[in-house]
mmCIF file of C-alpha atoms and ligand atoms in Angstrom:
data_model
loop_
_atom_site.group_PDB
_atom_site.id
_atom_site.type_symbol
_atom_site.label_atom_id
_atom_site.label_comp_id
_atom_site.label_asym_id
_atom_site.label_seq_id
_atom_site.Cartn_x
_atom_site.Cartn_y
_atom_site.Cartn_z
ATOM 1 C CA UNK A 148 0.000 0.000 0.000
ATOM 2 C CA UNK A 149 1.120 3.181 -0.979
ATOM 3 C CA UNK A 150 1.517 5.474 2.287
ATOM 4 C CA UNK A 151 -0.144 8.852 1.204
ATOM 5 C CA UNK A 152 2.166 11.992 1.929
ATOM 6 C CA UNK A 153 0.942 14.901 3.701
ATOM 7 C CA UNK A 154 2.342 17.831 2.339
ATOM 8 C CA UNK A 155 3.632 20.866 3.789
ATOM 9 C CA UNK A 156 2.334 24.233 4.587
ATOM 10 C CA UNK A 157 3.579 26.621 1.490
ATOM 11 C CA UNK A 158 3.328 29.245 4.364
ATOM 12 C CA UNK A 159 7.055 30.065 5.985
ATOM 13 C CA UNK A 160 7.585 32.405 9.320
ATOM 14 C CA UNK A 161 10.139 35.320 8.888
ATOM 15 C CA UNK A 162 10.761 34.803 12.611
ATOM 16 C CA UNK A 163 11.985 31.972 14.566
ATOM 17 C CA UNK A 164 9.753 31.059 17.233
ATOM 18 C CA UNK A 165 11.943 29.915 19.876
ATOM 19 C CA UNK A 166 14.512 32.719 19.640
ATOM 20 C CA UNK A 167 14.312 34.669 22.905
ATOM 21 C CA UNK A 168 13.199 38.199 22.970
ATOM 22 C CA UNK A 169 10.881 39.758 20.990
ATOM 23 C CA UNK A 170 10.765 39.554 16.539
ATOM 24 C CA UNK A 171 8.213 41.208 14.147
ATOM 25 C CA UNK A 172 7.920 39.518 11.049
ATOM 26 C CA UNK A 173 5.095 37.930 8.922
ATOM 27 C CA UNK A 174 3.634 34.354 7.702
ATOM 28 C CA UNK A 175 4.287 34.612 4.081
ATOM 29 C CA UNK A 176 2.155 32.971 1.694
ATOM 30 C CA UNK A 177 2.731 32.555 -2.073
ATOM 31 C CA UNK A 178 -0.029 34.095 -3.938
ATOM 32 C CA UNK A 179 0.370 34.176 -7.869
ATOM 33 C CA UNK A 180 -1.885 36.715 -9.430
ATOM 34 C CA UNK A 181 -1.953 39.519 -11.854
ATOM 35 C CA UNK A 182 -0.794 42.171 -10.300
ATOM 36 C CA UNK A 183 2.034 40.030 -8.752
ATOM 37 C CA UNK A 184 2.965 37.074 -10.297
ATOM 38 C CA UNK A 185 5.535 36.091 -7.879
ATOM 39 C CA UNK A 186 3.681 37.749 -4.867
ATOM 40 C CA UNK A 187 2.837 36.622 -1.611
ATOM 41 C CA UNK A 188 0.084 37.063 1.271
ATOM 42 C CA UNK A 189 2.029 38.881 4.150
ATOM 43 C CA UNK A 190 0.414 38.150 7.550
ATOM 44 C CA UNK A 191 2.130 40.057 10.143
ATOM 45 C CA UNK A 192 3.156 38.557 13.372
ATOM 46 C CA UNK A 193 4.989 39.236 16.581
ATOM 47 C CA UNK A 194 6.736 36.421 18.994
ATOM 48 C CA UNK A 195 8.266 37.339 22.166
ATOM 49 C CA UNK A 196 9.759 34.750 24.211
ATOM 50 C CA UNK A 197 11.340 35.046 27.432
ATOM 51 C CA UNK A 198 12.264 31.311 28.982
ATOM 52 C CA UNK A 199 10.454 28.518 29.614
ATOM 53 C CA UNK A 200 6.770 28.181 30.419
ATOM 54 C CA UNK A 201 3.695 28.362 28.534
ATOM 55 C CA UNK A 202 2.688 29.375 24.848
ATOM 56 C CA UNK A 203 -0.035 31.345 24.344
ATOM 57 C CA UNK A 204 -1.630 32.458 20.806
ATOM 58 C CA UNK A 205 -3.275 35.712 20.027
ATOM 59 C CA UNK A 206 -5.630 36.478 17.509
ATOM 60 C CA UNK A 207 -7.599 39.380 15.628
ATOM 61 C CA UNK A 208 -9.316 39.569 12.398
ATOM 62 C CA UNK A 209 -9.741 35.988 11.939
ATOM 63 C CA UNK A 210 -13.612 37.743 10.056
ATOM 64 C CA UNK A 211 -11.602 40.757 8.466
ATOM 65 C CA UNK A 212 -14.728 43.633 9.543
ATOM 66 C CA UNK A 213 -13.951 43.018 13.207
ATOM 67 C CA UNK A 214 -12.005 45.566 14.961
ATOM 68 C CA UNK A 215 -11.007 45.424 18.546
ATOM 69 C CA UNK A 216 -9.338 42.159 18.660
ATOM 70 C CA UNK A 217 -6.681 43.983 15.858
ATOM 71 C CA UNK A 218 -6.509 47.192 18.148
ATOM 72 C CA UNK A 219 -5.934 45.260 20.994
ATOM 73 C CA UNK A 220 -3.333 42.704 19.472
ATOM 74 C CA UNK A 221 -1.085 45.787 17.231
ATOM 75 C CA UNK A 222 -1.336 47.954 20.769
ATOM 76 C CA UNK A 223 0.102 44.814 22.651
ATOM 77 C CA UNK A 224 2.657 43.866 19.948
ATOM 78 C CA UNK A 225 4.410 47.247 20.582
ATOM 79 C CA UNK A 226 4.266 47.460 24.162
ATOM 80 C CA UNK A 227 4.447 43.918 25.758
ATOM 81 C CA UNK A 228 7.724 43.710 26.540
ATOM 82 C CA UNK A 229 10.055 40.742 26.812
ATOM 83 C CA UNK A 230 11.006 40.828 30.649
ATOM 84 C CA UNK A 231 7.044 40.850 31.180
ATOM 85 C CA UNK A 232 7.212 37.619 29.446
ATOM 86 C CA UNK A 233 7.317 34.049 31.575
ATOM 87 C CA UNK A 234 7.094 31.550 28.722
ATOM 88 C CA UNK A 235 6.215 33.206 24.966
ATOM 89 C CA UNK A 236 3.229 34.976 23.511
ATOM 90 C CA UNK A 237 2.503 34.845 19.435
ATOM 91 C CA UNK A 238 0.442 37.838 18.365
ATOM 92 C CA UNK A 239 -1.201 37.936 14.705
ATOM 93 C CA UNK A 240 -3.329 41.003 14.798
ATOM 94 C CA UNK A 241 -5.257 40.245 11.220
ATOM 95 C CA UNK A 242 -5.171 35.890 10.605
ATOM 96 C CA UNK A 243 -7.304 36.419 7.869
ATOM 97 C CA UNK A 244 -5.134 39.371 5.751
ATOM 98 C CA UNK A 245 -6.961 39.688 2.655
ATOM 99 C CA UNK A 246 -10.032 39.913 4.338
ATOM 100 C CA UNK A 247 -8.689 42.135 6.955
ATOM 101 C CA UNK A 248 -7.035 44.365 4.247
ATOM 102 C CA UNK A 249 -10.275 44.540 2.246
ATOM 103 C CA UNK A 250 -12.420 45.509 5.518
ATOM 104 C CA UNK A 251 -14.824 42.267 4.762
ATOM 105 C CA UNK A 252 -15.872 39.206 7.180
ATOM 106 C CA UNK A 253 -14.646 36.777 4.337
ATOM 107 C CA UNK A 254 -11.897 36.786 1.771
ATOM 108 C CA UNK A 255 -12.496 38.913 -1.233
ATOM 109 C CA UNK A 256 -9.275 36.246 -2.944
ATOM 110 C CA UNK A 257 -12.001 33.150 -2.680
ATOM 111 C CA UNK A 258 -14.576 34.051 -0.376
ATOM 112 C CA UNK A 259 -13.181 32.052 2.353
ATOM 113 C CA UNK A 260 -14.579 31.993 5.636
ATOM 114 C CA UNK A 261 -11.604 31.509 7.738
ATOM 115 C CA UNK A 262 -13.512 29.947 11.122
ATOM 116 C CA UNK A 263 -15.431 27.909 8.544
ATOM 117 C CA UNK A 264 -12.828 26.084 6.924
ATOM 118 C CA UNK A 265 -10.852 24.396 9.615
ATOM 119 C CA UNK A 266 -8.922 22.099 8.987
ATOM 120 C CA UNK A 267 -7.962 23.439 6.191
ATOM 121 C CA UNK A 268 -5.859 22.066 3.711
ATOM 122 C CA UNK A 269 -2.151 22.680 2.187
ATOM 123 C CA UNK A 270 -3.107 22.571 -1.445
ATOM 124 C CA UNK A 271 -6.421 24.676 -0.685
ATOM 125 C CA UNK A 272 -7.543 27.455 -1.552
ATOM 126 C CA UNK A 273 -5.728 30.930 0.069
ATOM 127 C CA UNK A 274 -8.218 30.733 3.040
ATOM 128 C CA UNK A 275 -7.479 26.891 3.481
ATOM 129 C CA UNK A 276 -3.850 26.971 3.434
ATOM 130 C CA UNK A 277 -4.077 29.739 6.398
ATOM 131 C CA UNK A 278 -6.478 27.297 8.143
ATOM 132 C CA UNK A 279 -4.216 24.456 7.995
ATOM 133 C CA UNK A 280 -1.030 26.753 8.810
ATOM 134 C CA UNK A 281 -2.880 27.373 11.997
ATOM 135 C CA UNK A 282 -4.278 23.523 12.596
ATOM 136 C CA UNK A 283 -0.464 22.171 12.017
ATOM 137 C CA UNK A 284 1.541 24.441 13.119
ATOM 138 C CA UNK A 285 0.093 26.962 15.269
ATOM 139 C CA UNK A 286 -2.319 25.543 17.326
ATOM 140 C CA UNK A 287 0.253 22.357 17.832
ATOM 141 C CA UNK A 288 2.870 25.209 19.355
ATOM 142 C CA UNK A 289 0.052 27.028 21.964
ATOM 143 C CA UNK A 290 -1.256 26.212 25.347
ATOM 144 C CA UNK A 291 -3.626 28.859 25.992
ATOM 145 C CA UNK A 292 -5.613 30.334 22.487
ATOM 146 C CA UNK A 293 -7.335 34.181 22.867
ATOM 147 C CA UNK A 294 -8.842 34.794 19.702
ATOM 148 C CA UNK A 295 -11.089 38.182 19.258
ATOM 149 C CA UNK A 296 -14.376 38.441 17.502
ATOM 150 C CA UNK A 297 -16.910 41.232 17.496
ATOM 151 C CA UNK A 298 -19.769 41.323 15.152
ATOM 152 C CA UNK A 299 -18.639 43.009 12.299
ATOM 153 C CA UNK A 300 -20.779 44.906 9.690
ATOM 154 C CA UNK A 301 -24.418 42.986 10.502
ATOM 155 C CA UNK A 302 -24.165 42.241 14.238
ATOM 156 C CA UNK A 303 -24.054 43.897 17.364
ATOM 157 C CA UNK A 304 -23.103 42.364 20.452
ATOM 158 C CA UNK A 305 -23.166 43.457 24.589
ATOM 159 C CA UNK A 306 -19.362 43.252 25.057
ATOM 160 C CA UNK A 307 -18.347 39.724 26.401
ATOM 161 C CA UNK A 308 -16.074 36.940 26.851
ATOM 162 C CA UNK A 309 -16.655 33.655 26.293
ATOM 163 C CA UNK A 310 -15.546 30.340 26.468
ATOM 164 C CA UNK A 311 -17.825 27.076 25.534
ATOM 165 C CA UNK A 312 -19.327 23.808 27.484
ATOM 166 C CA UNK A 313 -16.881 21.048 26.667
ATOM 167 C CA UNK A 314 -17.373 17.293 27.543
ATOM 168 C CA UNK A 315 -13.969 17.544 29.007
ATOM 169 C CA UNK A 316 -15.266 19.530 32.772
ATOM 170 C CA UNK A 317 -11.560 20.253 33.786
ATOM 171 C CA UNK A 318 -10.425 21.824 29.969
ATOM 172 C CA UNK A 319 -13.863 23.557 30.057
ATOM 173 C CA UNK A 320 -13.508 25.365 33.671
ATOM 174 C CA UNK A 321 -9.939 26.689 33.291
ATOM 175 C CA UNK A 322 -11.109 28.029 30.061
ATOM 176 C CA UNK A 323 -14.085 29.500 32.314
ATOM 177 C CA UNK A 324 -11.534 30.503 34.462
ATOM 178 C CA UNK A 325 -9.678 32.863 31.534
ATOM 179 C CA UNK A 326 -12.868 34.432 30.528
ATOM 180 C CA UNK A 327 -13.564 35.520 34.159
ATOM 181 C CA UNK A 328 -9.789 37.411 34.057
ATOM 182 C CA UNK A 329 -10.320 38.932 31.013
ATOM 183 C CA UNK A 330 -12.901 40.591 32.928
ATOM 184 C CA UNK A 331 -15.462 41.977 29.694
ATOM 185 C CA UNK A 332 -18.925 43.741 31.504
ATOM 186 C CA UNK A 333 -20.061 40.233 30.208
ATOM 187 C CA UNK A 334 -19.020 36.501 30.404
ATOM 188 C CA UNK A 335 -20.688 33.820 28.608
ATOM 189 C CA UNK A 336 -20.859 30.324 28.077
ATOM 190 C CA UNK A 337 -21.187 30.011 24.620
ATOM 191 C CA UNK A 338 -23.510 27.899 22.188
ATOM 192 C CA UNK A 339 -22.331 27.954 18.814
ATOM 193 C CA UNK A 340 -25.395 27.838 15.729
ATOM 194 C CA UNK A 341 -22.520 26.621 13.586
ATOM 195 C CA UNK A 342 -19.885 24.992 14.814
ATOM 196 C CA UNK A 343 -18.339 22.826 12.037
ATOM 197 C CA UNK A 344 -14.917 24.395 10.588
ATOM 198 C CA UNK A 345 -14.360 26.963 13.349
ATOM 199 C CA UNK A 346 -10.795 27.723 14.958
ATOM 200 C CA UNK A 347 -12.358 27.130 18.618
ATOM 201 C CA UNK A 348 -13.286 23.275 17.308
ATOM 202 C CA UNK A 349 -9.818 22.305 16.491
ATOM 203 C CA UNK A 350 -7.955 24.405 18.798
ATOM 204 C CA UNK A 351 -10.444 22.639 21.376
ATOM 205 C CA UNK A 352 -10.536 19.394 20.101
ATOM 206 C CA UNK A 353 -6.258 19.433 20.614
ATOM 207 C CA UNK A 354 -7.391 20.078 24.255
ATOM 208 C CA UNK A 355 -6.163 23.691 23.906
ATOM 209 C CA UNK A 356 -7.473 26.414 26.598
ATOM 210 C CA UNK A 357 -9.775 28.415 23.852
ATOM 211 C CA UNK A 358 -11.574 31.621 24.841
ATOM 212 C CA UNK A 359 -12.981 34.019 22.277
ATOM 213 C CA UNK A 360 -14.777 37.166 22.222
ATOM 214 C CA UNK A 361 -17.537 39.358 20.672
ATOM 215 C CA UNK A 362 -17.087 42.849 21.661
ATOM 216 C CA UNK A 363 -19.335 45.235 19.461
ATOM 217 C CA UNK A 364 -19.892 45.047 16.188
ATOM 218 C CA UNK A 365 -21.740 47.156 13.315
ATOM 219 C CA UNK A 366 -18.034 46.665 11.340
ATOM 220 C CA UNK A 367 -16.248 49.288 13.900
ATOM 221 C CA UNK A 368 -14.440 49.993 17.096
ATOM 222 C CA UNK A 369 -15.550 52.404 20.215
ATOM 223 C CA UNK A 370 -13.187 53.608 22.576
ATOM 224 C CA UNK A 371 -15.058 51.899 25.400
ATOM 225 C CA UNK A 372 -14.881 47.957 23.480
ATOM 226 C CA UNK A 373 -11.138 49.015 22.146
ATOM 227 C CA UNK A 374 -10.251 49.354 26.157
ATOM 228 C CA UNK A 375 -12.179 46.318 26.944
ATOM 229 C CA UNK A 376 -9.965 44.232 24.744
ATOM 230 C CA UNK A 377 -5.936 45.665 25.666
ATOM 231 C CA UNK A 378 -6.868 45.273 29.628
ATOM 232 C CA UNK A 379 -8.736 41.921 28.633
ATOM 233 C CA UNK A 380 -5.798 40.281 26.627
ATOM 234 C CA UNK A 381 -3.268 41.726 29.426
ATOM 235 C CA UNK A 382 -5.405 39.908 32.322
ATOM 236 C CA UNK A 383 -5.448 36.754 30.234
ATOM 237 C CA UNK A 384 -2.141 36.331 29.628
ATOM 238 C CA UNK A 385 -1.049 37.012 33.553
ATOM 239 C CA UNK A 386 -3.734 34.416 34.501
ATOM 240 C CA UNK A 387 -2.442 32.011 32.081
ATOM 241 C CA UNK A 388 1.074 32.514 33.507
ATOM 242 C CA UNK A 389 2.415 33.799 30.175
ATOM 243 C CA UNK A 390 3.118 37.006 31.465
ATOM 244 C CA UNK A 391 3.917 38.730 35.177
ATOM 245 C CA UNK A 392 1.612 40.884 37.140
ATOM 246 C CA UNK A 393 -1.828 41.101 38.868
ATOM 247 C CA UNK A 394 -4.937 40.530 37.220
ATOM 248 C CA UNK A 395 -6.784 44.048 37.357
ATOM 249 C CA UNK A 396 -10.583 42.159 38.563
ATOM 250 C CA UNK A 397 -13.600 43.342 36.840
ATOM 251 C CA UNK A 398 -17.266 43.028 37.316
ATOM 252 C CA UNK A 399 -18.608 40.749 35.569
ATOM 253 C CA UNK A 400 -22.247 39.272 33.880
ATOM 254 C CA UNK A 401 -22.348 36.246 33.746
ATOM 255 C CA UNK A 402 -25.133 34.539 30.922
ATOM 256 C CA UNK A 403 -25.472 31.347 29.134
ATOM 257 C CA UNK A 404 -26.487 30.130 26.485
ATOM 258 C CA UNK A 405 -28.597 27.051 27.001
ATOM 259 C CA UNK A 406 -30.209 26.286 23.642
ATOM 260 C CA UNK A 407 -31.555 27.144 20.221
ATOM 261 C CA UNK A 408 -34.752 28.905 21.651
ATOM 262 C CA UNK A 409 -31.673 31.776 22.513
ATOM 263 C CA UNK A 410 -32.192 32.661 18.578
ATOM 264 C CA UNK A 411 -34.772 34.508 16.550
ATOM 265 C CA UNK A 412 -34.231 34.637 12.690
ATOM 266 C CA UNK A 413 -36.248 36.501 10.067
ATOM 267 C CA UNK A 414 -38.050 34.760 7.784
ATOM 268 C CA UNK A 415 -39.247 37.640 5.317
ATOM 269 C CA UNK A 416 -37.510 40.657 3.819
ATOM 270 C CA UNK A 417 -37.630 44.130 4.968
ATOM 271 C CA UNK A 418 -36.593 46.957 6.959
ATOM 272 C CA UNK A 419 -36.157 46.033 10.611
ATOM 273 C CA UNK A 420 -37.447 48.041 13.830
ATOM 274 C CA UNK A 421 -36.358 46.619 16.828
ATOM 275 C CA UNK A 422 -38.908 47.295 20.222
ATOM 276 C CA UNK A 423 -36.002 46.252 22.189
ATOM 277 C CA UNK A 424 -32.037 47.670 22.562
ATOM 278 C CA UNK A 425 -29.166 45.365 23.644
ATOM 279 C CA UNK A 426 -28.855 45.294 27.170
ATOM 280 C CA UNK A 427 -32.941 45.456 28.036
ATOM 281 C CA UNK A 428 -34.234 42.403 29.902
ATOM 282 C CA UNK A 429 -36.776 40.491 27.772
ATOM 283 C CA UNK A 430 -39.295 37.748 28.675
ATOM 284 C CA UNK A 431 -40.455 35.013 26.594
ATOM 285 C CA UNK A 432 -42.932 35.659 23.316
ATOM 286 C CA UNK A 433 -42.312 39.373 23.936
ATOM 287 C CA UNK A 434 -42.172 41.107 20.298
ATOM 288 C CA UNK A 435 -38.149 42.206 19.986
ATOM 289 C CA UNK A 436 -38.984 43.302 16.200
ATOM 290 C CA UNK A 437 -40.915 44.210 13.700
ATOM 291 C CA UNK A 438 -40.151 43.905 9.483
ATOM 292 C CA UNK A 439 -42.062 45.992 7.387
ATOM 293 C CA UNK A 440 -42.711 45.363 3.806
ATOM 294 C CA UNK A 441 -40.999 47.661 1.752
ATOM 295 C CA UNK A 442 -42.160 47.332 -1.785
ATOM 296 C CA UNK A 443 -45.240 49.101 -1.383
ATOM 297 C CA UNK A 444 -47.049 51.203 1.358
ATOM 298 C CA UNK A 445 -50.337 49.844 3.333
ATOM 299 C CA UNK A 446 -49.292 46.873 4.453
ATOM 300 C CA UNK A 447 -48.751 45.198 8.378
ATOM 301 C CA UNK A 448 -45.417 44.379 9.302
ATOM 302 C CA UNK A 449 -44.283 40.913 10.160
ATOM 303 C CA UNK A 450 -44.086 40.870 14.117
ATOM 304 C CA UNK A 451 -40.853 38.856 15.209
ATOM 305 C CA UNK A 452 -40.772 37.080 18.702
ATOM 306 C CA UNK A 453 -38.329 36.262 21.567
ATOM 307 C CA UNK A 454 -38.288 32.578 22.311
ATOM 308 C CA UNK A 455 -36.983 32.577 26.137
ATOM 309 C CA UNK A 456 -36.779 35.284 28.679
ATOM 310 C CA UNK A 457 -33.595 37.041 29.259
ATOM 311 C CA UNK A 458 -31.675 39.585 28.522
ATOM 312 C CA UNK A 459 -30.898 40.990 24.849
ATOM 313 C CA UNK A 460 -27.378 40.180 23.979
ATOM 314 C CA UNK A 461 -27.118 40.350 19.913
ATOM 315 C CA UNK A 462 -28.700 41.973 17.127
ATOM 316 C CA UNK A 463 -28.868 42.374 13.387
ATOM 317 C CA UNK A 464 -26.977 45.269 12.970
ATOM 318 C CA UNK A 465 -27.976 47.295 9.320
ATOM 319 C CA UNK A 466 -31.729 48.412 8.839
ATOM 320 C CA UNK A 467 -32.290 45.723 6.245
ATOM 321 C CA UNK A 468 -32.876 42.115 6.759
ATOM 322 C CA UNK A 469 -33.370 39.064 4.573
ATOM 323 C CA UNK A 470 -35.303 35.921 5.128
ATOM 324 C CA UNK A 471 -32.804 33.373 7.692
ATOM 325 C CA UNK A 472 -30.646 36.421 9.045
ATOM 326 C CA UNK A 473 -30.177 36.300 12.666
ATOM 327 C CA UNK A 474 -32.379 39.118 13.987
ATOM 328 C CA UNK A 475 -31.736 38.952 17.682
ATOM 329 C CA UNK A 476 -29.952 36.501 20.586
ATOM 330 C CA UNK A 477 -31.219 36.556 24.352
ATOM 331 C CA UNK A 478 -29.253 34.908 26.649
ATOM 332 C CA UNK A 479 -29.962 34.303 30.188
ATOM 333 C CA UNK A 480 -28.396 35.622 33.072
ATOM 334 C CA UNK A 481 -26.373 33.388 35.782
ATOM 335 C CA UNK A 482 -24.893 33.524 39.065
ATOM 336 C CA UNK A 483 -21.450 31.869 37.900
ATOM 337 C CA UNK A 484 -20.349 29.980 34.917
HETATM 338 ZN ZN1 ZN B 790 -16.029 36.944 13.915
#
């Protein structure tokens, strides 16, 4: 029997990851096209090392209209320094560069979906040779795993942290116990609608500590969410041991997430008014929404419904909607995770 190869990542580091100290570089990728036709996909990155102890992995812009995971991760790449360091930290503000350079949630090279197309393969396409970069390479090298979300240009999201229920109780509560030192006004425990391909499945499913955020949204940054996400990276990485200091505590939310009924999607077309804003405690069948009918005047809107009391976490973010777009998430509010 013929033993099938796996081939290797076309992607090469500029840096080496176990030199001590602190390097800048990028993950280059070679991208033949027209304006280039021996170019490459630059990915900037930053490693700084300092001894032994544990790796942790830093994300941003892994959807490319997402903004405070970036701010946070190029703010911390020039000022973490490498005597605050107690094992190493690898920062890569924008994963997903050509969508990050082109200010979209997917890439405008093949319309990739970075946290859809884990694994990822070696002789994909652009997106799925980043994927698998990450699967064999960097997720092998981390202990701990931070990556940022927010919800880009058609959600909105109460700032939180969040980790996910994991058959594996021990793995799932010091992930828990990350998102409480990150310290967001909210901490969740997180169902995902869509779950297949994302970085957190096969970062988790190497038994990695994953915690993610969503942090805003609308395809922007405020000052407030920016903030949230420098001391909330800082925090995680002294509670992880990758880094020296006191964790600054926060007050936290806490909410979960228990089940589908957290979701209410719009079935019809239509311009959107919302009875509800994010942040306002709802109660079960109360009307969150309305859709009116825009293609002529006269007629009733369509009158969208909460499924579970709680308190409004998510929204659809621009004022037009199309039939299966997520309208609006409740979640419910706990004592502790
Ligand atoms: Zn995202």
């Amino acid at each position: 029997m013929l033993q099938q190869m796996v081939r290797p990542s076309p992607i090469s580091a500029t840096v080496d990851f176990d030199a001590e100290g602190m390097s800048h570089g990028f993950l280059r990728l070679p991208y033949s096209r027209d304006d280039a036709a021996w170019g490459s996909v630059m990915i900037p990155l930053t490693v700084v090392r300092n001894g032994e102890g544990p790796t942790a992995l830093l994300t941003g812009g892994n959807h490319g209209d997402e903004y405070e995971g970036p701010i946070a991760l190029f703010d911390l790449a020039h000022s973490l320094r490498p005597e605050e360091v107690t094992g190493r930290v690898i920062i890569i503000p924008a994963m997903n560069q050509p969508a990050f350079g082109a200010g979209t949630r997917t890439s405008p090279i093949d319309r990739g979906n970075l946290n859809r197309s884990f694994p990822g393969r070696p002789d994909g396409t652009v997106t799925e040779k980043i994927a698998d970069y990450f699967q064999r390479v960097l997720l092998p090298m981390a202990d701990v795993v931070l990556d940022f979300h927010s919800g880009g240009k058609t959600l909105d999201f109460l700032p939180f942290c969040a980790a996910h229920v994991l058959a594996d109780k021990m793995q799932q509560d010091r992930a828990f116990d990350l998102v409480r030192a990150f310290g967001a006004p909210y901490s969740v425990k997180m169902l995902e609608i869509d779950a297949v391909g994302m970085y957190d499945t096969a970062a988790e499913e190497m038994g990695k500590l994953f915690v993610t955020t969503e942090l805003g949204g609308g395809g922007t940054a405020g000052a407030r969410t920016a903030d949230i996400a420098i001391r909330g990276a800082r925090n995680l990485l002294i509670a992880a041991k990758v880094m020296r200091g006191e964790v600054a505590p926060q007050p936290t939310q806490w909410l979960d997430m228990p089940d589908a009924d957290c979701f209410t999607f719009a079935e019809d077309a239509g311009l959107i008014q919302f009875l509800a804003d994010l942040g306002d405690r709802v109660e079960a069948g109360q009307p969150i929404a309305r859709i009116w009918p825009t293609g002529r005047t006269g007629l009733a809107p369509r009158e969208l419904h909460t499924r579970r009391a709680g308190l409004f976490t998510a929204r659809h973010f621009p004022g037009l909607v199309k039939p299966g777009d997520c309208v609006a998430v409740v979640a419910v509010e706990i004592a502790e995770a």
